[in-house]
Amino acid sequence: SKTWTQKLQLKKYANGFIQPKDPHTATNETNVTGIFIAGSCSSPMNLTDTFTDARSATNAIKAFLEHQN
């Protein structure tokens, strides 16, 4: 919500959706390292697209955590 995006200093589009780090290659990453997004917080999505995006986010998080160690 608005409070969390402000506290975390996440970039947002003018329409209020959270802006991904790169809309083509890093759709689940944000401008804040270690904060990931999935589903309709970044754009309108149906249920199928939300599940697909969530799977993509888990892969991005896994890669991030593996790279931290």
mmCIF file of C-alpha atoms in Angstrom:
data_model
loop_
_atom_site.group_PDB
_atom_site.id
_atom_site.type_symbol
_atom_site.label_atom_id
_atom_site.label_comp_id
_atom_site.label_asym_id
_atom_site.label_seq_id
_atom_site.Cartn_x
_atom_site.Cartn_y
_atom_site.Cartn_z
ATOM 1 C CA SER A 1 0.000 0.000 0.000
ATOM 2 C CA LYS A 2 0.972 3.642 -0.112
ATOM 3 C CA THR A 3 2.574 3.563 3.332
ATOM 4 C CA TRP A 4 4.866 0.607 2.596
ATOM 5 C CA THR A 5 5.948 1.907 -0.776
ATOM 6 C CA GLN A 6 6.875 5.204 0.869
ATOM 7 C CA LYS A 7 8.693 3.563 3.788
ATOM 8 C CA LEU A 8 10.655 1.283 1.467
ATOM 9 C CA GLN A 9 11.189 4.114 -1.051
ATOM 10 C CA LEU A 10 9.911 1.990 -3.929
ATOM 11 C CA LYS A 11 9.544 3.723 -7.263
ATOM 12 C CA LYS A 12 6.003 3.832 -8.611
ATOM 13 C CA TYR A 13 4.393 4.658 -11.913
ATOM 14 C CA ALA A 14 2.022 7.630 -12.082
ATOM 15 C CA ASN A 15 -0.896 5.173 -11.940
ATOM 16 C CA GLY A 16 0.264 3.901 -8.523
ATOM 17 C CA PHE A 17 1.657 0.512 -9.537
ATOM 18 C CA ILE A 18 5.121 -0.375 -8.240
ATOM 19 C CA GLN A 19 7.749 0.092 -10.911
ATOM 20 C CA PRO A 20 9.994 -2.925 -11.562
ATOM 21 C CA LYS A 21 13.736 -2.458 -11.854
ATOM 22 C CA ASP A 22 13.466 -3.195 -15.578
ATOM 23 C CA PRO A 23 10.065 -3.847 -17.189
ATOM 24 C CA HIS A 24 11.575 -6.277 -19.699
ATOM 25 C CA THR A 25 14.341 -8.188 -17.909
ATOM 26 C CA ALA A 26 13.822 -7.699 -14.156
ATOM 27 C CA THR A 27 10.064 -7.557 -13.703
ATOM 28 C CA ASN A 28 10.117 -8.933 -10.147
ATOM 29 C CA GLU A 29 12.965 -6.778 -8.849
ATOM 30 C CA THR A 30 12.572 -3.245 -7.544
ATOM 31 C CA ASN A 31 14.858 -0.263 -7.174
ATOM 32 C CA VAL A 32 15.545 -1.473 -3.615
ATOM 33 C CA THR A 33 17.945 -4.422 -3.393
ATOM 34 C CA GLY A 34 16.282 -7.443 -1.785
ATOM 35 C CA ILE A 35 12.709 -6.236 -2.285
ATOM 36 C CA PHE A 36 10.781 -8.215 -4.886
ATOM 37 C CA ILE A 37 7.297 -7.795 -6.325
ATOM 38 C CA ALA A 38 4.829 -10.174 -7.915
ATOM 39 C CA GLY A 39 1.298 -10.087 -9.183
ATOM 40 C CA SER A 40 -0.966 -7.114 -9.484
ATOM 41 C CA CYS A 41 1.163 -4.705 -7.466
ATOM 42 C CA SER A 42 3.145 -4.011 -10.651
ATOM 43 C CA SER A 43 0.312 -4.050 -13.211
ATOM 44 C CA PRO A 44 -3.213 -5.386 -13.675
ATOM 45 C CA MET A 45 -3.110 -9.200 -14.011
ATOM 46 C CA ASN A 46 -5.557 -12.050 -14.189
ATOM 47 C CA LEU A 47 -5.125 -15.052 -11.909
ATOM 48 C CA THR A 48 -3.112 -17.102 -14.403
ATOM 49 C CA ASP A 49 -0.662 -14.246 -15.007
ATOM 50 C CA THR A 50 -0.408 -13.648 -11.253
ATOM 51 C CA PHE A 51 0.615 -17.272 -10.630
ATOM 52 C CA THR A 52 3.138 -17.132 -13.470
ATOM 53 C CA ASP A 53 4.573 -13.901 -12.121
ATOM 54 C CA ALA A 54 4.765 -15.383 -8.603
ATOM 55 C CA ARG A 55 6.763 -18.348 -9.928
ATOM 56 C CA SER A 56 9.108 -15.934 -11.651
ATOM 57 C CA ALA A 57 9.509 -13.991 -8.400
ATOM 58 C CA THR A 58 10.435 -17.134 -6.481
ATOM 59 C CA ASN A 59 13.163 -17.843 -9.028
ATOM 60 C CA ALA A 60 14.464 -14.274 -8.715
ATOM 61 C CA ILE A 61 14.462 -14.515 -4.911
ATOM 62 C CA LYS A 62 16.221 -17.885 -4.998
ATOM 63 C CA ALA A 63 18.928 -16.505 -7.295
ATOM 64 C CA PHE A 64 19.314 -13.452 -5.061
ATOM 65 C CA LEU A 65 19.693 -15.550 -1.898
ATOM 66 C CA GLU A 66 22.153 -17.946 -3.532
ATOM 67 C CA HIS A 67 24.234 -15.001 -4.663
ATOM 68 C CA GLN A 68 24.297 -13.570 -1.112
ATOM 69 C CA ASN A 69 26.126 -16.596 0.331
#
